[in-house]
């Protein structure tokens, strides 16, 4: 018996074809609730390793496992129908060898249901990207500021502010393009570098702190929804202030529970509802 399913999701080749035609809009998500709210509006959702910080309170993105990414990816896949779903490869899950990368990326596609994976690294990771792509795993690369390199960078430092690092970002972007990546995230780079790289490569550039000239943009959802405290990175635009709304609601709830205002009879069973 053969089973045919209709593919409704935005595919990787479609994402790639948007370059030069329309901008790509993406955000991170790690839960079904959030992903279901985004499905209608975005081109792709990234289950970023930023989940380690946002959902688990880790100080950086390093303490995150393939199993965790797969579980969060599966939650996002279950809640969505049309958006492309991309899973981030955690620190140390792809650095040892192309074979290690393949095993873990395949797990994220097979068990998590991701459509593609993202990994950090330019020229150094090019052979790994090529290995994955040739074996059926679409790769979104990530160059410029690479948060998994926080310890070697000594913090989160914008890249490409001088000629030497601008040259490295360009070289990295060209290397991942040549290796077969279908797109490249450009994080925390000088706006001129964002523009130059976008013009120089044939694959979409997805900017996060890399200027409006990129082919698309991505942000960490909690940052743009104002759910991440008061420290707002320069490249983030806050579209609302959910922190304040949530705090007000929780305060009111606690108050109403303590004063007996909630629940009232309309929240009780065995009570006739008004027609
Ligand atoms: O982990 C993450 O959230 C990312 C960004 C590109 C949004 O890698």
PDB file of C-alpha atoms and ligand atoms in Angstrom:
ATOM      1  CA  UNK A   1       0.000   0.000   0.000  1.00  0.00           C
ATOM      2  CA  UNK A   2       1.368   3.409  -0.807  1.00  0.00           C
ATOM      3  CA  UNK A   3       0.430   6.451   1.224  1.00  0.00           C
ATOM      4  CA  UNK A   4       0.593   9.891  -0.330  1.00  0.00           C
ATOM      5  CA  UNK A   5       0.626  12.884   1.912  1.00  0.00           C
ATOM      6  CA  UNK A   6       0.329  16.444   0.669  1.00  0.00           C
ATOM      7  CA  UNK A   7       3.310  18.574   1.567  1.00  0.00           C
ATOM      8  CA  UNK A   8       1.906  21.820   2.902  1.00  0.00           C
ATOM      9  CA  UNK A   9       4.965  23.110   4.634  1.00  0.00           C
ATOM     10  CA  UNK A  10       7.248  25.686   3.142  1.00  0.00           C
ATOM     11  CA  UNK A  11      10.132  23.609   1.838  1.00  0.00           C
ATOM     12  CA  UNK A  12      13.857  24.278   1.935  1.00  0.00           C
ATOM     13  CA  UNK A  13      14.030  24.833  -1.870  1.00  0.00           C
ATOM     14  CA  UNK A  14      11.169  27.335  -1.509  1.00  0.00           C
ATOM     15  CA  UNK A  15      13.014  29.202   1.231  1.00  0.00           C
ATOM     16  CA  UNK A  16      16.060  29.354  -0.979  1.00  0.00           C
ATOM     17  CA  UNK A  17      14.038  30.607  -3.938  1.00  0.00           C
ATOM     18  CA  UNK A  18      12.767  33.601  -1.936  1.00  0.00           C
ATOM     19  CA  UNK A  19      16.134  35.326  -2.315  1.00  0.00           C
ATOM     20  CA  UNK A  20      15.730  38.409  -4.465  1.00  0.00           C
ATOM     21  CA  UNK A  21      11.922  38.012  -4.513  1.00  0.00           C
ATOM     22  CA  UNK A  22      10.718  38.516  -0.983  1.00  0.00           C
ATOM     23  CA  UNK A  23      12.074  38.747   2.534  1.00  0.00           C
ATOM     24  CA  UNK A  24      12.113  35.718   4.805  1.00  0.00           C
ATOM     25  CA  UNK A  25      10.587  36.150   8.283  1.00  0.00           C
ATOM     26  CA  UNK A  26      11.658  33.771  11.036  1.00  0.00           C
ATOM     27  CA  UNK A  27      11.549  33.485  14.825  1.00  0.00           C
ATOM     28  CA  UNK A  28      12.568  30.949  17.437  1.00  0.00           C
ATOM     29  CA  UNK A  29      10.113  28.714  19.291  1.00  0.00           C
ATOM     30  CA  UNK A  30      10.413  25.692  21.529  1.00  0.00           C
ATOM     31  CA  UNK A  31       6.825  25.017  22.635  1.00  0.00           C
ATOM     32  CA  UNK A  32       3.656  23.896  20.887  1.00  0.00           C
ATOM     33  CA  UNK A  33       1.681  26.850  22.232  1.00  0.00           C
ATOM     34  CA  UNK A  34       4.040  29.458  20.826  1.00  0.00           C
ATOM     35  CA  UNK A  35       4.632  27.626  17.540  1.00  0.00           C
ATOM     36  CA  UNK A  36       0.907  27.277  16.839  1.00  0.00           C
ATOM     37  CA  UNK A  37       0.496  31.048  17.200  1.00  0.00           C
ATOM     38  CA  UNK A  38       3.290  31.665  14.676  1.00  0.00           C
ATOM     39  CA  UNK A  39       2.518  29.065  12.026  1.00  0.00           C
ATOM     40  CA  UNK A  40       0.367  31.342   9.885  1.00  0.00           C
ATOM     41  CA  UNK A  41       2.830  34.214   9.700  1.00  0.00           C
ATOM     42  CA  UNK A  42       6.395  32.967   9.421  1.00  0.00           C
ATOM     43  CA  UNK A  43       8.488  31.247   6.772  1.00  0.00           C
ATOM     44  CA  UNK A  44      10.483  29.186   9.237  1.00  0.00           C
ATOM     45  CA  UNK A  45      10.695  28.523  12.943  1.00  0.00           C
ATOM     46  CA  UNK A  46      14.063  27.785  14.505  1.00  0.00           C
ATOM     47  CA  UNK A  47      14.306  25.614  17.592  1.00  0.00           C
ATOM     48  CA  UNK A  48      17.398  27.542  18.603  1.00  0.00           C
ATOM     49  CA  UNK A  49      19.936  26.481  21.158  1.00  0.00           C
ATOM     50  CA  UNK A  50      18.954  29.776  22.805  1.00  0.00           C
ATOM     51  CA  UNK A  51      16.250  27.531  24.325  1.00  0.00           C
ATOM     52  CA  UNK A  52      18.943  26.505  26.822  1.00  0.00           C
ATOM     53  CA  UNK A  53      18.934  30.074  28.152  1.00  0.00           C
ATOM     54  CA  UNK A  54      15.307  31.046  27.645  1.00  0.00           C
ATOM     55  CA  UNK A  55      13.598  27.850  28.791  1.00  0.00           C
ATOM     56  CA  UNK A  56      16.193  26.298  31.081  1.00  0.00           C
ATOM     57  CA  UNK A  57      17.897  29.331  32.614  1.00  0.00           C
ATOM     58  CA  UNK A  58      21.381  28.322  31.445  1.00  0.00           C
ATOM     59  CA  UNK A  59      23.987  31.110  31.353  1.00  0.00           C
ATOM     60  CA  UNK A  60      24.792  30.413  27.681  1.00  0.00           C
ATOM     61  CA  UNK A  61      23.809  28.076  24.835  1.00  0.00           C
ATOM     62  CA  UNK A  62      26.425  25.415  25.530  1.00  0.00           C
ATOM     63  CA  UNK A  63      24.487  23.153  27.907  1.00  0.00           C
ATOM     64  CA  UNK A  64      21.940  21.725  25.511  1.00  0.00           C
ATOM     65  CA  UNK A  65      21.623  18.206  24.147  1.00  0.00           C
ATOM     66  CA  UNK A  66      20.463  16.667  20.884  1.00  0.00           C
ATOM     67  CA  UNK A  67      17.711  14.870  22.812  1.00  0.00           C
ATOM     68  CA  UNK A  68      16.430  18.177  24.200  1.00  0.00           C
ATOM     69  CA  UNK A  69      16.433  19.841  20.770  1.00  0.00           C
ATOM     70  CA  UNK A  70      14.648  16.824  19.285  1.00  0.00           C
ATOM     71  CA  UNK A  71      11.923  16.915  21.956  1.00  0.00           C
ATOM     72  CA  UNK A  72      11.304  20.647  21.499  1.00  0.00           C
ATOM     73  CA  UNK A  73      11.408  20.269  17.702  1.00  0.00           C
ATOM     74  CA  UNK A  74       8.781  17.525  17.854  1.00  0.00           C
ATOM     75  CA  UNK A  75       6.565  19.817  19.954  1.00  0.00           C
ATOM     76  CA  UNK A  76       6.876  22.577  17.343  1.00  0.00           C
ATOM     77  CA  UNK A  77       6.241  20.181  14.444  1.00  0.00           C
ATOM     78  CA  UNK A  78       3.098  18.795  16.120  1.00  0.00           C
ATOM     79  CA  UNK A  79       1.689  22.308  16.517  1.00  0.00           C
ATOM     80  CA  UNK A  80       2.368  23.573  12.990  1.00  0.00           C
ATOM     81  CA  UNK A  81       1.283  22.771   9.477  1.00  0.00           C
ATOM     82  CA  UNK A  82       2.769  25.253   7.038  1.00  0.00           C
ATOM     83  CA  UNK A  83       5.956  26.717   8.440  1.00  0.00           C
ATOM     84  CA  UNK A  84       9.365  25.178   7.728  1.00  0.00           C
ATOM     85  CA  UNK A  85      10.912  23.826  10.956  1.00  0.00           C
ATOM     86  CA  UNK A  86      14.659  24.053  11.506  1.00  0.00           C
ATOM     87  CA  UNK A  87      16.477  22.480  14.458  1.00  0.00           C
ATOM     88  CA  UNK A  88      19.689  23.945  15.867  1.00  0.00           C
ATOM     89  CA  UNK A  89      22.561  21.528  16.371  1.00  0.00           C
ATOM     90  CA  UNK A  90      23.808  21.863  19.952  1.00  0.00           C
ATOM     91  CA  UNK A  91      27.394  22.605  20.912  1.00  0.00           C
ATOM     92  CA  UNK A  92      29.625  19.504  20.602  1.00  0.00           C
ATOM     93  CA  UNK A  93      27.040  17.546  18.614  1.00  0.00           C
ATOM     94  CA  UNK A  94      28.750  18.121  15.234  1.00  0.00           C
ATOM     95  CA  UNK A  95      32.321  19.227  15.872  1.00  0.00           C
ATOM     96  CA  UNK A  96      34.065  15.862  16.218  1.00  0.00           C
ATOM     97  CA  UNK A  97      33.560  14.589  12.681  1.00  0.00           C
ATOM     98  CA  UNK A  98      31.155  14.729   9.731  1.00  0.00           C
ATOM     99  CA  UNK A  99      29.954  11.270  10.791  1.00  0.00           C
ATOM    100  CA  UNK A 100      29.064  12.500  14.296  1.00  0.00           C
ATOM    101  CA  UNK A 101      27.287  15.467  12.715  1.00  0.00           C
ATOM    102  CA  UNK A 102      25.366  13.174  10.365  1.00  0.00           C
ATOM    103  CA  UNK A 103      24.240  10.877  13.191  1.00  0.00           C
ATOM    104  CA  UNK A 104      22.924  13.767  15.275  1.00  0.00           C
ATOM    105  CA  UNK A 105      21.415  15.721  12.387  1.00  0.00           C
ATOM    106  CA  UNK A 106      19.657  12.579  11.155  1.00  0.00           C
ATOM    107  CA  UNK A 107      18.244  12.105  14.668  1.00  0.00           C
ATOM    108  CA  UNK A 108      16.823  15.650  14.604  1.00  0.00           C
ATOM    109  CA  UNK A 109      15.148  14.987  11.239  1.00  0.00           C
ATOM    110  CA  UNK A 110      13.956  11.459  12.016  1.00  0.00           C
ATOM    111  CA  UNK A 111      12.964  11.811  15.682  1.00  0.00           C
ATOM    112  CA  UNK A 112      12.299  15.530  15.912  1.00  0.00           C
ATOM    113  CA  UNK A 113      10.661  15.858  12.501  1.00  0.00           C
ATOM    114  CA  UNK A 114      12.791  18.867  11.523  1.00  0.00           C
ATOM    115  CA  UNK A 115      12.966  19.882   7.865  1.00  0.00           C
ATOM    116  CA  UNK A 116      16.585  21.049   8.188  1.00  0.00           C
ATOM    117  CA  UNK A 117      19.308  21.720  10.726  1.00  0.00           C
ATOM    118  CA  UNK A 118      21.323  24.821  11.558  1.00  0.00           C
ATOM    119  CA  UNK A 119      24.924  24.763  12.677  1.00  0.00           C
ATOM    120  CA  UNK A 120      27.493  27.393  13.575  1.00  0.00           C
ATOM    121  CA  UNK A 121      30.743  27.668  11.645  1.00  0.00           C
ATOM    122  CA  UNK A 122      32.137  28.883   8.323  1.00  0.00           C
ATOM    123  CA  UNK A 123      35.193  27.545   6.508  1.00  0.00           C
ATOM    124  CA  UNK A 124      36.004  25.132   9.339  1.00  0.00           C
ATOM    125  CA  UNK A 125      32.574  23.510   9.131  1.00  0.00           C
ATOM    126  CA  UNK A 126      32.339  23.512   5.318  1.00  0.00           C
ATOM    127  CA  UNK A 127      33.427  19.867   4.897  1.00  0.00           C
ATOM    128  CA  UNK A 128      30.815  18.826   7.496  1.00  0.00           C
ATOM    129  CA  UNK A 129      28.103  20.832   5.743  1.00  0.00           C
ATOM    130  CA  UNK A 130      29.009  19.197   2.434  1.00  0.00           C
ATOM    131  CA  UNK A 131      28.895  15.737   4.043  1.00  0.00           C
ATOM    132  CA  UNK A 132      25.403  16.383   5.442  1.00  0.00           C
ATOM    133  CA  UNK A 133      23.947  17.981   2.321  1.00  0.00           C
ATOM    134  CA  UNK A 134      25.225  15.197   0.062  1.00  0.00           C
ATOM    135  CA  UNK A 135      23.431  12.718   2.333  1.00  0.00           C
ATOM    136  CA  UNK A 136      20.066  14.456   2.297  1.00  0.00           C
ATOM    137  CA  UNK A 137      20.275  16.812   5.256  1.00  0.00           C
ATOM    138  CA  UNK A 138      19.595  20.468   4.402  1.00  0.00           C
ATOM    139  CA  UNK A 139      21.834  22.831   6.338  1.00  0.00           C
ATOM    140  CA  UNK A 140      21.342  26.443   7.345  1.00  0.00           C
ATOM    141  CA  UNK A 141      24.792  27.757   8.284  1.00  0.00           C
ATOM    142  CA  UNK A 142      25.505  30.434  10.927  1.00  0.00           C
ATOM    143  CA  UNK A 143      28.512  32.772  10.715  1.00  0.00           C
ATOM    144  CA  UNK A 144      29.646  36.084  12.203  1.00  0.00           C
ATOM    145  CA  UNK A 145      28.957  36.179  15.946  1.00  0.00           C
ATOM    146  CA  UNK A 146      28.683  32.529  16.909  1.00  0.00           C
ATOM    147  CA  UNK A 147      27.299  32.184  20.461  1.00  0.00           C
ATOM    148  CA  UNK A 148      28.751  28.672  20.822  1.00  0.00           C
ATOM    149  CA  UNK A 149      32.186  30.349  20.586  1.00  0.00           C
ATOM    150  CA  UNK A 150      31.479  32.551  23.621  1.00  0.00           C
ATOM    151  CA  UNK A 151      34.524  31.249  25.482  1.00  0.00           C
ATOM    152  CA  UNK A 152      36.995  31.769  22.650  1.00  0.00           C
ATOM    153  CA  UNK A 153      35.506  35.209  21.865  1.00  0.00           C
ATOM    154  CA  UNK A 154      35.518  36.201  25.568  1.00  0.00           C
ATOM    155  CA  UNK A 155      31.884  37.325  25.361  1.00  0.00           C
ATOM    156  CA  UNK A 156      29.394  38.145  22.636  1.00  0.00           C
ATOM    157  CA  UNK A 157      31.314  40.423  20.306  1.00  0.00           C
ATOM    158  CA  UNK A 158      30.035  41.948  17.077  1.00  0.00           C
ATOM    159  CA  UNK A 159      32.126  40.826  14.109  1.00  0.00           C
ATOM    160  CA  UNK A 160      33.293  42.532  10.942  1.00  0.00           C
ATOM    161  CA  UNK A 161      33.901  45.914  12.539  1.00  0.00           C
ATOM    162  CA  UNK A 162      37.433  45.904  11.146  1.00  0.00           C
ATOM    163  CA  UNK A 163      38.803  44.806   7.785  1.00  0.00           C
ATOM    164  CA  UNK A 164      40.284  41.551   9.028  1.00  0.00           C
ATOM    165  CA  UNK A 165      37.133  40.171  10.677  1.00  0.00           C
ATOM    166  CA  UNK A 166      34.954  41.513   7.832  1.00  0.00           C
ATOM    167  CA  UNK A 167      37.123  39.458   5.459  1.00  0.00           C
ATOM    168  CA  UNK A 168      36.698  36.356   7.646  1.00  0.00           C
ATOM    169  CA  UNK A 169      32.888  36.694   7.727  1.00  0.00           C
ATOM    170  CA  UNK A 170      32.816  37.040   3.920  1.00  0.00           C
ATOM    171  CA  UNK A 171      35.144  34.065   3.493  1.00  0.00           C
ATOM    172  CA  UNK A 172      33.012  31.970   5.875  1.00  0.00           C
ATOM    173  CA  UNK A 173      29.776  32.854   4.068  1.00  0.00           C
ATOM    174  CA  UNK A 174      31.280  31.928   0.696  1.00  0.00           C
ATOM    175  CA  UNK A 175      32.657  28.672   2.110  1.00  0.00           C
ATOM    176  CA  UNK A 176      29.268  27.526   3.458  1.00  0.00           C
ATOM    177  CA  UNK A 177      27.599  28.503   0.185  1.00  0.00           C
ATOM    178  CA  UNK A 178      30.128  26.430  -1.773  1.00  0.00           C
ATOM    179  CA  UNK A 179      29.592  23.530   0.651  1.00  0.00           C
ATOM    180  CA  UNK A 180      25.880  23.448  -0.184  1.00  0.00           C
ATOM    181  CA  UNK A 181      24.208  25.291   2.710  1.00  0.00           C
ATOM    182  CA  UNK A 182      20.785  26.520   1.561  1.00  0.00           C
ATOM    183  CA  UNK A 183      21.069  29.691   3.611  1.00  0.00           C
ATOM    184  CA  UNK A 184      23.255  31.417   6.143  1.00  0.00           C
ATOM    185  CA  UNK A 185      22.437  33.193   9.397  1.00  0.00           C
ATOM    186  CA  UNK A 186      24.544  36.337   9.781  1.00  0.00           C
ATOM    187  CA  UNK A 187      24.638  37.267  13.447  1.00  0.00           C
ATOM    188  CA  UNK A 188      26.055  40.427  15.026  1.00  0.00           C
ATOM    189  CA  UNK A 189      28.021  41.827  12.096  1.00  0.00           C
ATOM    190  CA  UNK A 190      28.642  45.377  10.891  1.00  0.00           C
ATOM    191  CA  UNK A 191      25.762  46.499   8.679  1.00  0.00           C
ATOM    192  CA  UNK A 192      28.148  46.961   5.726  1.00  0.00           C
ATOM    193  CA  UNK A 193      29.186  43.323   6.083  1.00  0.00           C
ATOM    194  CA  UNK A 194      25.521  42.277   6.098  1.00  0.00           C
ATOM    195  CA  UNK A 195      25.037  44.156   2.841  1.00  0.00           C
ATOM    196  CA  UNK A 196      28.245  42.940   1.200  1.00  0.00           C
ATOM    197  CA  UNK A 197      27.698  39.273   2.076  1.00  0.00           C
ATOM    198  CA  UNK A 198      24.067  39.386   0.941  1.00  0.00           C
ATOM    199  CA  UNK A 199      25.204  40.708  -2.446  1.00  0.00           C
ATOM    200  CA  UNK A 200      28.098  38.263  -2.707  1.00  0.00           C
ATOM    201  CA  UNK A 201      26.304  34.958  -2.100  1.00  0.00           C
ATOM    202  CA  UNK A 202      23.509  33.287  -4.040  1.00  0.00           C
ATOM    203  CA  UNK A 203      21.864  31.810  -0.934  1.00  0.00           C
ATOM    204  CA  UNK A 204      19.558  33.753   1.415  1.00  0.00           C
ATOM    205  CA  UNK A 205      21.203  35.566   4.312  1.00  0.00           C
ATOM    206  CA  UNK A 206      19.134  35.616   7.501  1.00  0.00           C
ATOM    207  CA  UNK A 207      20.156  38.540   9.652  1.00  0.00           C
ATOM    208  CA  UNK A 208      20.134  38.935  13.411  1.00  0.00           C
ATOM    209  CA  UNK A 209      21.919  42.173  14.057  1.00  0.00           C
ATOM    210  CA  UNK A 210      23.193  42.224  10.472  1.00  0.00           C
ATOM    211  CA  UNK A 211      21.113  45.011   8.844  1.00  0.00           C
ATOM    212  CA  UNK A 212      17.937  45.301   6.767  1.00  0.00           C
ATOM    213  CA  UNK A 213      19.770  44.390   3.581  1.00  0.00           C
ATOM    214  CA  UNK A 214      19.778  40.703   4.549  1.00  0.00           C
ATOM    215  CA  UNK A 215      17.357  38.449   2.685  1.00  0.00           C
ATOM    216  CA  UNK A 216      15.508  37.675   5.893  1.00  0.00           C
ATOM    217  CA  UNK A 217      15.474  38.331   9.624  1.00  0.00           C
ATOM    218  CA  UNK A 218      15.317  36.194  12.736  1.00  0.00           C
ATOM    219  CA  UNK A 219      15.004  37.097  16.411  1.00  0.00           C
ATOM    220  CA  UNK A 220      14.638  35.183  19.638  1.00  0.00           C
ATOM    221  CA  UNK A 221      10.881  35.353  20.253  1.00  0.00           C
ATOM    222  CA  UNK A 222      11.125  36.157  23.954  1.00  0.00           C
ATOM    223  CA  UNK A 223      13.331  39.158  23.097  1.00  0.00           C
ATOM    224  CA  UNK A 224      10.874  40.640  20.606  1.00  0.00           C
ATOM    225  CA  UNK A 225       7.871  39.970  22.833  1.00  0.00           C
ATOM    226  CA  UNK A 226       9.494  41.715  25.804  1.00  0.00           C
ATOM    227  CA  UNK A 227       9.725  38.540  27.885  1.00  0.00           C
ATOM    228  CA  UNK A 228      13.366  38.665  28.708  1.00  0.00           C
ATOM    229  CA  UNK A 229      13.924  41.227  31.427  1.00  0.00           C
ATOM    230  CA  UNK A 230      15.205  44.716  30.923  1.00  0.00           C
ATOM    231  CA  UNK A 231      18.460  44.048  29.055  1.00  0.00           C
ATOM    232  CA  UNK A 232      17.552  44.438  25.400  1.00  0.00           C
ATOM    233  CA  UNK A 233      20.299  43.682  22.866  1.00  0.00           C
ATOM    234  CA  UNK A 234      20.837  46.505  20.360  1.00  0.00           C
ATOM    235  CA  UNK A 235      19.603  44.426  17.409  1.00  0.00           C
ATOM    236  CA  UNK A 236      16.260  43.587  19.059  1.00  0.00           C
ATOM    237  CA  UNK A 237      13.034  45.465  18.481  1.00  0.00           C
ATOM    238  CA  UNK A 238      10.446  44.887  21.196  1.00  0.00           C
ATOM    239  CA  UNK A 239       6.975  44.585  19.690  1.00  0.00           C
ATOM    240  CA  UNK A 240       5.209  44.324  23.032  1.00  0.00           C
ATOM    241  CA  UNK A 241       5.941  44.074  26.727  1.00  0.00           C
ATOM    242  CA  UNK A 242       4.660  40.662  27.783  1.00  0.00           C
ATOM    243  CA  UNK A 243       6.797  40.682  30.938  1.00  0.00           C
ATOM    244  CA  UNK A 244       4.654  43.493  32.339  1.00  0.00           C
ATOM    245  CA  UNK A 245       1.367  41.984  31.123  1.00  0.00           C
ATOM    246  CA  UNK A 246       2.180  38.572  32.582  1.00  0.00           C
ATOM    247  CA  UNK A 247       3.281  40.041  35.910  1.00  0.00           C
ATOM    248  CA  UNK A 248       0.109  42.144  36.150  1.00  0.00           C
ATOM    249  CA  UNK A 249      -2.077  39.115  35.373  1.00  0.00           C
ATOM    250  CA  UNK A 250      -0.316  36.841  37.850  1.00  0.00           C
ATOM    251  CA  UNK A 251      -0.474  39.512  40.553  1.00  0.00           C
ATOM    252  CA  UNK A 252      -4.206  39.974  39.942  1.00  0.00           C
ATOM    253  CA  UNK A 253      -4.818  36.205  39.956  1.00  0.00           C
ATOM    254  CA  UNK A 254      -2.960  35.737  43.243  1.00  0.00           C
ATOM    255  CA  UNK A 255      -4.862  38.654  44.712  1.00  0.00           C
ATOM    256  CA  UNK A 256      -8.248  37.305  43.597  1.00  0.00           C
ATOM    257  CA  UNK A 257      -7.460  33.822  44.938  1.00  0.00           C
ATOM    258  CA  UNK A 258      -6.509  35.275  48.315  1.00  0.00           C
ATOM    259  CA  UNK A 259      -9.550  37.531  48.511  1.00  0.00           C
ATOM    260  CA  UNK A 260     -11.978  34.846  47.265  1.00  0.00           C
ATOM    261  CA  UNK A 261     -12.919  36.729  44.080  1.00  0.00           C
ATOM    262  CA  UNK A 262     -11.759  33.827  41.927  1.00  0.00           C
ATOM    263  CA  UNK A 263     -13.310  31.362  41.287  1.00  0.00           C
ATOM    264  CA  UNK A 264     -16.913  32.526  41.246  1.00  0.00           C
ATOM    265  CA  UNK A 265     -19.961  30.385  40.430  1.00  0.00           C
ATOM    266  CA  UNK A 266     -19.431  30.800  36.679  1.00  0.00           C
ATOM    267  CA  UNK A 267     -16.251  28.739  37.015  1.00  0.00           C
ATOM    268  CA  UNK A 268     -17.952  25.916  38.959  1.00  0.00           C
ATOM    269  CA  UNK A 269     -19.481  22.642  37.751  1.00  0.00           C
ATOM    270  CA  UNK A 270     -23.082  21.699  38.498  1.00  0.00           C
ATOM    271  CA  UNK A 271     -24.279  25.238  37.951  1.00  0.00           C
ATOM    272  CA  UNK A 272     -26.757  26.017  35.187  1.00  0.00           C
ATOM    273  CA  UNK A 273     -25.262  28.417  32.643  1.00  0.00           C
ATOM    274  CA  UNK A 274     -27.335  31.309  31.376  1.00  0.00           C
ATOM    275  CA  UNK A 275     -28.656  30.611  27.858  1.00  0.00           C
TER     276      UNK A 275
HETATM  277  O1  LIG B   1      19.722  29.858  19.033  1.00  0.00           O
HETATM  278  C1  LIG B   1      19.200  30.816  18.464  1.00  0.00           C
HETATM  279  O2  LIG B   1      18.166  31.301  18.909  1.00  0.00           O
HETATM  280  C2  LIG B   1      19.866  31.339  17.264  1.00  0.00           C
HETATM  281  C3  LIG B   1      19.500  32.651  16.647  1.00  0.00           C
HETATM  282  C4  LIG B   1      19.976  32.758  15.253  1.00  0.00           C
HETATM  283  C5  LIG B   1      18.170  33.204  16.795  1.00  0.00           C
HETATM  284  O3  LIG B   1      20.756  30.711  16.791  1.00  0.00           O
END
